[in-house]
PDB file of C-alpha atoms and ligand atoms in Angstrom:
ATOM      1  CA  MET A   6      28.630 -30.460  25.684  1.00 88.00           C
ATOM      2  CA  LEU A   7      32.225 -29.847  25.450  1.00 95.00           C
ATOM      3  CA  LYS A   8      33.927 -27.175  22.873  1.00 95.00           C
ATOM      4  CA  ILE A   9      37.097 -28.211  21.232  1.00 98.00           C
ATOM      5  CA  SER A  10      38.352 -26.505  17.703  1.00 96.00           C
ATOM      6  CA  LYS A  11      41.867 -26.358  16.387  1.00 96.00           C
ATOM      7  CA  ASN A  12      42.076 -23.118  16.850  1.00 95.00           C
ATOM      8  CA  LYS A  13      42.981 -23.940  20.181  1.00 97.00           C
ATOM      9  CA  ILE A  14      45.845 -26.282  22.075  1.00 98.00           C
ATOM     10  CA  MET A  15      45.105 -28.023  23.978  1.00 98.00           C
ATOM     11  CA  ILE A  16      47.107 -30.730  26.394  1.00 98.00           C
ATOM     12  CA  ALA A  17      46.172 -33.878  27.835  1.00 99.00           C
ATOM     13  CA  PRO A  18      47.797 -35.367  30.152  1.00 98.00           C
ATOM     14  CA  SER A  19      47.597 -39.331  29.936  1.00 98.00           C
ATOM     15  CA  ILE A  20      47.079 -40.950  33.480  1.00 98.00           C
ATOM     16  CA  LEU A  21      49.153 -43.879  32.307  1.00 98.00           C
ATOM     17  CA  SER A  22      51.904 -42.529  33.418  1.00 98.00           C
ATOM     18  CA  GLY A  23      50.218 -41.478  37.000  1.00 98.00           C
ATOM     19  CA  ASP A  24      50.138 -43.669  39.795  1.00 97.00           C
ATOM     20  CA  PHE A  25      47.655 -46.456  40.081  1.00 98.00           C
ATOM     21  CA  ALA A  26      47.008 -46.964  43.194  1.00 98.00           C
ATOM     22  CA  ASN A  27      45.965 -42.809  43.275  1.00 98.00           C
ATOM     23  CA  MET A  28      44.099 -42.200  40.099  1.00 98.00           C
ATOM     24  CA  GLU A  29      42.109 -39.596  41.784  1.00 98.00           C
ATOM     25  CA  LYS A  30      45.834 -37.485  43.064  1.00 98.00           C
ATOM     26  CA  ALA A  31      46.620 -38.208  39.165  1.00 98.00           C
ATOM     27  CA  VAL A  32      43.873 -36.048  37.738  1.00 98.00           C
ATOM     28  CA  LYS A  33      43.358 -34.104  40.714  1.00 98.00           C
ATOM     29  CA  ASN A  34      47.789 -32.628  39.789  1.00 98.00           C
ATOM     30  CA  ILE A  35      46.189 -32.650  36.361  1.00 98.00           C
ATOM     31  CA  GLU A  36      43.583 -29.845  37.237  1.00 98.00           C
ATOM     32  CA  GLU A  37      46.393 -27.985  39.591  1.00 98.00           C
ATOM     33  CA  TRP A  38      49.251 -28.318  36.415  1.00 98.00           C
ATOM     34  CA  GLY A  39      46.872 -26.874  34.349  1.00 98.00           C
ATOM     35  CA  GLY A  40      46.125 -29.389  31.794  1.00 98.00           C
ATOM     36  CA  ASP A  41      42.658 -29.257  29.722  1.00 98.00           C
ATOM     37  CA  LEU A  42      41.676 -33.017  28.864  1.00 98.00           C
ATOM     38  CA  VAL A  43      42.748 -35.832  31.008  1.00 99.00           C
ATOM     39  CA  HIS A  44      43.353 -38.798  28.840  1.00 99.00           C
ATOM     40  CA  CYS A  45      42.359 -42.191  29.790  1.00 99.00           C
ATOM     41  CA  ASP A  46      44.481 -45.316  27.541  1.00 98.00           C
ATOM     42  CA  VAL A  47      41.866 -47.587  28.234  1.00 99.00           C
ATOM     43  CA  MET A  48      43.555 -51.325  26.623  1.00 98.00           C
ATOM     44  CA  ASP A  49      42.045 -54.506  26.097  1.00 98.00           C
ATOM     45  CA  GLY A  50      45.050 -56.785  26.080  1.00 98.00           C
ATOM     46  CA  ALA A  51      44.042 -57.970  22.691  1.00 98.00           C
ATOM     47  CA  TYR A  52      44.245 -55.088  20.510  1.00 98.00           C
ATOM     48  CA  VAL A  53      47.090 -53.818  22.017  1.00 98.00           C
ATOM     49  CA  PRO A  54      49.279 -56.200  24.032  1.00 98.00           C
ATOM     50  CA  ASN A  55      48.778 -54.586  27.672  1.00 98.00           C
ATOM     51  CA  LEU A  56      45.653 -54.195  29.776  1.00 98.00           C
ATOM     52  CA  THR A  57      44.939 -51.032  31.530  1.00 98.00           C
ATOM     53  CA  PHE A  58      41.267 -50.161  33.128  1.00 98.00           C
ATOM     54  CA  GLY A  59      37.822 -50.183  31.668  1.00 98.00           C
ATOM     55  CA  MET A  60      34.627 -48.234  32.337  1.00 98.00           C
ATOM     56  CA  PRO A  61      34.982 -48.371  36.310  1.00 98.00           C
ATOM     57  CA  MET A  62      37.860 -46.156  36.559  1.00 98.00           C
ATOM     58  CA  ILE A  63      35.744 -43.789  34.142  1.00 98.00           C
ATOM     59  CA  ALA A  64      33.287 -43.510  35.874  1.00 98.00           C
ATOM     60  CA  SER A  65      34.780 -42.758  39.112  1.00 98.00           C
ATOM     61  CA  LEU A  66      37.017 -40.404  37.975  1.00 98.00           C
ATOM     62  CA  LYS A  67      34.427 -38.803  36.709  1.00 98.00           C
ATOM     63  CA  LYS A  68      32.920 -37.763  40.536  1.00 98.00           C
ATOM     64  CA  LYS A  69      36.956 -36.493  40.884  1.00 98.00           C
ATOM     65  CA  THR A  70      37.784 -33.914  38.753  1.00 98.00           C
ATOM     66  CA  LYS A  71      35.533 -31.154  36.255  1.00 97.00           C
ATOM     67  CA  LEU A  72      37.401 -31.366  33.488  1.00 98.00           C
ATOM     68  CA  PRO A  73      37.115 -33.423  30.345  1.00 98.00           C
ATOM     69  CA  LEU A  74      37.629 -37.147  30.077  1.00 98.00           C
ATOM     70  CA  ASP A  75      39.465 -38.216  26.730  1.00 99.00           C
ATOM     71  CA  VAL A  76      38.562 -41.976  26.272  1.00 99.00           C
ATOM     72  CA  HIS A  77      41.086 -43.328  23.718  1.00 99.00           C
ATOM     73  CA  LEU A  78      40.201 -46.926  23.658  1.00 99.00           C
ATOM     74  CA  MET A  79      42.827 -49.362  22.087  1.00 99.00           C
ATOM     75  CA  ILE A  80      39.709 -52.218  22.245  1.00 98.00           C
ATOM     76  CA  ASN A  81      39.261 -54.649  19.597  1.00 98.00           C
ATOM     77  CA  LYS A  82      35.048 -53.758  18.786  1.00 98.00           C
ATOM     78  CA  PRO A  83      35.237 -50.576  20.650  1.00 98.00           C
ATOM     79  CA  GLU A  84      31.067 -50.922  18.942  1.00 98.00           C
ATOM     80  CA  ARG A  85      30.549 -53.212  22.544  1.00 98.00           C
ATOM     81  CA  TYR A  86      31.006 -50.696  25.246  1.00 98.00           C
ATOM     82  CA  ILE A  87      30.366 -47.618  23.393  1.00 98.00           C
ATOM     83  CA  GLY A  88      26.799 -46.909  25.650  1.00 98.00           C
ATOM     84  CA  GLU A  89      28.905 -47.730  29.133  1.00 98.00           C
ATOM     85  CA  PHE A  90      31.230 -45.421  28.595  1.00 98.00           C
ATOM     86  CA  ILE A  91      29.079 -42.874  28.011  1.00 98.00           C
ATOM     87  CA  GLY A  92      27.378 -43.551  31.276  1.00 98.00           C
ATOM     88  CA  ALA A  93      30.984 -43.495  32.790  1.00 98.00           C
ATOM     89  CA  GLY A  94      31.163 -40.214  32.084  1.00 98.00           C
ATOM     90  CA  ALA A  95      33.624 -40.011  28.479  1.00 98.00           C
ATOM     91  CA  ASP A  96      33.571 -36.443  27.292  1.00 98.00           C
ATOM     92  CA  ILE A  97      35.468 -37.451  23.997  1.00 98.00           C
ATOM     93  CA  ILE A  98      35.623 -41.269  22.729  1.00 99.00           C
ATOM     94  CA  THR A  99      38.442 -42.100  20.802  1.00 99.00           C
ATOM     95  CA  PHE A 100      39.089 -45.238  18.884  1.00 99.00           C
ATOM     96  CA  HIS A 101      40.960 -47.048  16.060  1.00 99.00           C
ATOM     97  CA  PRO A 102      38.691 -48.076  12.793  1.00 99.00           C
ATOM     98  CA  ASP A 103      40.667 -51.111  12.169  1.00 98.00           C
ATOM     99  CA  ALA A 104      39.618 -52.796  15.497  1.00 98.00           C
ATOM    100  CA  SER A 105      35.939 -51.995  14.663  1.00 98.00           C
ATOM    101  CA  GLU A 106      33.254 -54.271  12.938  1.00 98.00           C
ATOM    102  CA  ASN A 107      31.183 -50.555  11.715  1.00 98.00           C
ATOM    103  CA  PRO A 108      33.494 -47.579  12.469  1.00 98.00           C
ATOM    104  CA  LYS A 109      30.695 -46.019  10.952  1.00 98.00           C
ATOM    105  CA  ALA A 110      27.943 -46.942  12.924  1.00 98.00           C
ATOM    106  CA  THR A 111      29.937 -46.117  16.051  1.00 98.00           C
ATOM    107  CA  LEU A 112      30.574 -43.108  15.294  1.00 98.00           C
ATOM    108  CA  GLU A 113      27.289 -42.220  15.370  1.00 98.00           C
ATOM    109  CA  LYS A 114      26.336 -44.339  18.446  1.00 98.00           C
ATOM    110  CA  ILE A 115      29.206 -41.653  20.615  1.00 98.00           C
ATOM    111  CA  ARG A 116      28.050 -38.406  19.231  1.00 98.00           C
ATOM    112  CA  GLU A 117      24.167 -39.178  19.613  1.00 97.00           C
ATOM    113  CA  SER A 118      24.803 -38.555  23.373  1.00 95.00           C
ATOM    114  CA  GLY A 119      26.522 -35.102  22.756  1.00 97.00           C
ATOM    115  CA  VAL A 120      30.124 -37.103  23.175  1.00 98.00           C
ATOM    116  CA  LEU A 121      32.555 -36.400  20.877  1.00 98.00           C
ATOM    117  CA  ALA A 122      34.012 -38.941  18.658  1.00 98.00           C
ATOM    118  CA  GLY A 123      36.979 -39.659  16.800  1.00 98.00           C
ATOM    119  CA  VAL A 124      39.140 -42.070  14.559  1.00 99.00           C
ATOM    120  CA  VAL A 125      42.574 -42.949  15.849  1.00 99.00           C
ATOM    121  CA  PHE A 126      45.253 -44.271  13.447  1.00 99.00           C
ATOM    122  CA  ASN A 127      48.316 -46.364  14.774  1.00 98.00           C
ATOM    123  CA  PRO A 128      51.450 -45.566  12.326  1.00 98.00           C
ATOM    124  CA  ASN A 129      50.954 -48.266  10.416  1.00 98.00           C
ATOM    125  CA  ILE A 130      47.483 -47.865   8.962  1.00 98.00           C
ATOM    126  CA  PRO A 131      46.706 -46.021   6.204  1.00 98.00           C
ATOM    127  CA  TRP A 132      43.636 -43.183   7.078  1.00 98.00           C
ATOM    128  CA  LYS A 133      42.551 -42.764   3.513  1.00 98.00           C
ATOM    129  CA  PRO A 134      40.322 -45.748   2.918  1.00 98.00           C
ATOM    130  CA  TYR A 135      38.942 -44.069   6.151  1.00 98.00           C
ATOM    131  CA  SER A 136      38.972 -40.610   5.374  1.00 98.00           C
ATOM    132  CA  GLU A 137      35.158 -40.434   4.977  1.00 98.00           C
ATOM    133  CA  LEU A 138      34.455 -41.144   8.272  1.00 98.00           C
ATOM    134  CA  PHE A 139      36.207 -37.813   9.096  1.00 98.00           C
ATOM    135  CA  LYS A 140      32.954 -35.504   8.378  1.00 98.00           C
ATOM    136  CA  LEU A 141      30.986 -37.710  10.762  1.00 98.00           C
ATOM    137  CA  CYS A 142      34.487 -36.761  13.605  1.00 98.00           C
ATOM    138  CA  ASP A 143      34.780 -34.361  16.055  1.00 98.00           C
ATOM    139  CA  LEU A 144      38.761 -34.742  16.342  1.00 98.00           C
ATOM    140  CA  VAL A 145      40.600 -37.310  14.228  1.00 99.00           C
ATOM    141  CA  LEU A 146      43.744 -38.503  16.951  1.00 99.00           C
ATOM    142  CA  VAL A 147      47.294 -39.863  15.309  1.00 99.00           C
ATOM    143  CA  MET A 148      49.342 -41.964  16.717  1.00 99.00           C
ATOM    144  CA  SER A 149      53.388 -41.132  17.402  1.00 99.00           C
ATOM    145  CA  VAL A 150      53.921 -44.373  18.188  1.00 98.00           C
ATOM    146  CA  TYR A 151      52.266 -47.839  18.190  1.00 98.00           C
ATOM    147  CA  ALA A 152      49.516 -47.606  20.686  1.00 98.00           C
ATOM    148  CA  GLY A 153      50.307 -50.171  23.579  1.00 98.00           C
ATOM    149  CA  ARG A 154      52.426 -47.936  26.038  1.00 96.00           C
ATOM    150  CA  GLY A 155      53.588 -44.823  27.088  1.00 96.00           C
ATOM    151  CA  GLY A 156      57.289 -43.343  27.351  1.00 95.00           C
ATOM    152  CA  GLN A 157      57.920 -44.680  23.713  1.00 98.00           C
ATOM    153  CA  SER A 158      60.143 -42.694  21.313  1.00 98.00           C
ATOM    154  CA  PHE A 159      58.521 -39.867  19.052  1.00 98.00           C
ATOM    155  CA  ILE A 160      57.626 -41.436  15.381  1.00 98.00           C
ATOM    156  CA  GLU A 161      58.819 -38.212  12.757  1.00 98.00           C
ATOM    157  CA  ASP A 162      57.098 -40.315   9.536  1.00 98.00           C
ATOM    158  CA  SER A 163      53.203 -39.401  11.692  1.00 98.00           C
ATOM    159  CA  LEU A 164      54.297 -35.465  11.262  1.00 98.00           C
ATOM    160  CA  ILE A 165      53.561 -37.049   7.573  1.00 98.00           C
ATOM    161  CA  THR A 166      50.161 -38.266   8.369  1.00 98.00           C
ATOM    162  CA  VAL A 167      49.634 -35.023  10.320  1.00 99.00           C
ATOM    163  CA  ARG A 168      50.017 -33.007   7.575  1.00 98.00           C
ATOM    164  CA  GLU A 169      48.016 -34.879   5.204  1.00 98.00           C
ATOM    165  CA  ILE A 170      44.707 -35.173   7.167  1.00 99.00           C
ATOM    166  CA  ALA A 171      45.371 -31.001   8.105  1.00 98.00           C
ATOM    167  CA  ASP A 172      45.316 -30.936   4.217  1.00 98.00           C
ATOM    168  CA  TYR A 173      42.361 -33.081   3.313  1.00 98.00           C
ATOM    169  CA  LEU A 174      40.106 -31.355   6.312  1.00 98.00           C
ATOM    170  CA  SER A 175      40.757 -28.473   4.723  1.00 98.00           C
ATOM    171  CA  LYS A 176      40.342 -29.094   1.573  1.00 98.00           C
ATOM    172  CA  ASN A 177      37.421 -30.842   2.574  1.00 98.00           C
ATOM    173  CA  ASN A 178      35.736 -28.103   4.848  1.00 98.00           C
ATOM    174  CA  ILE A 179      35.994 -30.280   7.684  1.00 98.00           C
ATOM    175  CA  ASP A 180      36.488 -28.073  10.379  1.00 98.00           C
ATOM    176  CA  ILE A 181      37.527 -30.431  13.200  1.00 98.00           C
ATOM    177  CA  PRO A 182      40.951 -30.013  15.335  1.00 98.00           C
ATOM    178  CA  ILE A 183      43.521 -33.325  15.079  1.00 99.00           C
ATOM    179  CA  GLU A 184      44.954 -34.742  17.974  1.00 99.00           C
ATOM    180  CA  ILE A 185      48.589 -36.466  18.256  1.00 99.00           C
ATOM    181  CA  ASP A 186      49.809 -39.221  20.895  1.00 98.00           C
ATOM    182  CA  GLY A 187      52.631 -40.542  22.079  1.00 98.00           C
ATOM    183  CA  GLY A 188      56.244 -39.581  22.082  1.00 98.00           C
ATOM    184  CA  ILE A 189      55.158 -35.520  22.905  1.00 98.00           C
ATOM    185  CA  ASN A 190      57.863 -33.385  24.625  1.00 98.00           C
ATOM    186  CA  PRO A 191      58.754 -29.580  24.003  1.00 97.00           C
ATOM    187  CA  GLN A 192      60.598 -29.992  20.679  1.00 98.00           C
ATOM    188  CA  THR A 193      58.124 -32.711  19.283  1.00 98.00           C
ATOM    189  CA  ALA A 194      55.178 -30.663  20.522  1.00 98.00           C
ATOM    190  CA  GLN A 195      56.088 -27.365  18.129  1.00 98.00           C
ATOM    191  CA  LYS A 196      56.905 -30.233  15.081  1.00 98.00           C
ATOM    192  CA  ALA A 197      53.705 -31.357  15.499  1.00 98.00           C
ATOM    193  CA  LYS A 198      51.770 -28.391  15.736  1.00 98.00           C
ATOM    194  CA  GLU A 199      53.482 -26.676  12.725  1.00 98.00           C
ATOM    195  CA  ALA A 200      52.191 -30.152  11.231  1.00 98.00           C
ATOM    196  CA  GLY A 201      48.583 -28.668  12.488  1.00 98.00           C
ATOM    197  CA  ALA A 202      47.324 -31.040  15.305  1.00 98.00           C
ATOM    198  CA  SER A 203      46.498 -28.926  18.542  1.00 98.00           C
ATOM    199  CA  ILE A 204      45.340 -31.412  21.056  1.00 98.00           C
ATOM    200  CA  LEU A 205      48.781 -33.009  22.272  1.00 98.00           C
ATOM    201  CA  VAL A 206      48.925 -35.769  24.917  1.00 98.00           C
ATOM    202  CA  ALA A 207      51.414 -36.058  27.070  1.00 98.00           C
ATOM    203  CA  GLY A 208      52.292 -38.996  29.927  1.00 98.00           C
ATOM    204  CA  ASN A 209      56.074 -38.682  30.884  1.00 98.00           C
ATOM    205  CA  ALA A 210      56.934 -35.748  29.823  1.00 98.00           C
ATOM    206  CA  VAL A 211      54.033 -34.363  32.143  1.00 98.00           C
ATOM    207  CA  PHE A 212      53.854 -36.780  34.951  1.00 98.00           C
ATOM    208  CA  ASN A 213      57.949 -36.895  34.924  1.00 98.00           C
ATOM    209  CA  ALA A 214      58.805 -33.574  34.229  1.00 98.00           C
ATOM    210  CA  GLU A 215      60.736 -32.285  37.450  1.00 98.00           C
ATOM    211  CA  ASN A 216      58.097 -29.195  37.320  1.00 98.00           C
ATOM    212  CA  PRO A 217      55.102 -30.642  35.272  1.00 98.00           C
ATOM    213  CA  ALA A 218      53.252 -27.384  35.405  1.00 98.00           C
ATOM    214  CA  ASN A 219      56.129 -25.926  33.663  1.00 98.00           C
ATOM    215  CA  ALA A 220      56.386 -29.088  31.582  1.00 98.00           C
ATOM    216  CA  ILE A 221      52.504 -27.694  30.430  1.00 98.00           C
ATOM    217  CA  SER A 222      52.825 -24.672  29.779  1.00 98.00           C
ATOM    218  CA  ALA A 223      56.027 -25.348  27.600  1.00 98.00           C
ATOM    219  CA  LEU A 224      54.199 -28.332  25.885  1.00 98.00           C
ATOM    220  CA  LYS A 225      51.320 -24.636  25.179  1.00 95.00           C
ATOM    221  CA  LYS A 226      53.926 -22.865  23.600  1.00 90.00           C
TER     222      LYS A 226
HETATM  223  C1  DX5 B 329      50.089 -45.288  24.038  1.00 91.95           C
HETATM  224  C2  DX5 B 329      48.708 -44.500  24.759  1.00 91.95           C
HETATM  225  C3  DX5 B 329      49.657 -42.339  25.541  1.00 91.95           C
HETATM  226  C4  DX5 B 329      50.371 -42.934  26.476  1.00 91.95           C
HETATM  227  C5  DX5 B 329      51.901 -41.637  25.705  1.00 91.95           C
HETATM  228  O1  DX5 B 329      49.359 -46.159  23.519  1.00 91.95           O
HETATM  229  O2  DX5 B 329      48.142 -44.067  23.930  1.00 91.95           O
HETATM  230  O3  DX5 B 329      48.114 -42.043  25.550  1.00 91.95           O
HETATM  231  O4  DX5 B 329      50.433 -42.429  27.434  1.00 91.95           O
HETATM  232  O5  DX5 B 329      52.043 -41.213  26.621  1.00 91.95           O
HETATM  233  P1  DX5 B 329      53.988 -40.558  26.689  1.00 91.95           P
HETATM  234  O6  DX5 B 329      53.508 -39.581  26.026  1.00 91.95           O
HETATM  235  O7  DX5 B 329      54.912 -40.608  27.655  1.00 91.95           O
HETATM  236  O8  DX5 B 329      54.504 -40.901  25.025  1.00 91.95           O
HETATM  237 ZN1   ZN B 330      46.722 -42.374  24.085  1.00 91.95          ZN
END
């Protein structure tokens, strides 16, 4: 089972910014560049307007990399597909609780098979009504852009959410990391880490960097 901790900064480059005709190269690149996790953005054209890929992509990537697959589900009723994403080899599965009919059961189902589970909050979704779920989570993901596409600018208010959730977790003795996703670059990464995030997703800042390996080390610093 994958180990993650709030005491270790991890970088999760998103293959959404890779070449969809050569995803094998995208994951091999992430390994070479020093990424810790492969962030896989699954979009259904319903919860978010965009469409990307599903379980077959995860199953194929699993054969091509030793890095853990961090699967971010931007889909309605994620509970319908959890079994298949686990079967495909996901190491982490996060989903938007507002898209689920039963987030608690969904988290439990993910964790039953030893896969790490977390809930994700879009900037307009209040986290407090879902805070009871945190004790069933291995991580919490805060969106710093509206889920749906790469290359958007960082929403500064998401730092407030990271701070509030970090505070809640610490007050309730829930020792899990916070992941942040969207518009991460060396400057916003710094602020996100100060606010309490330790797993940083980055699409454009890595894949479009002149030197992606340096970009990853800059995000880690
Ligand atoms: C947005 C996705 C992100 C996206 C991040 O819906 O969840 O993971 O790939 O891309 P950047 O880092 O370019 O904002
Ligand atoms: Zn994502």
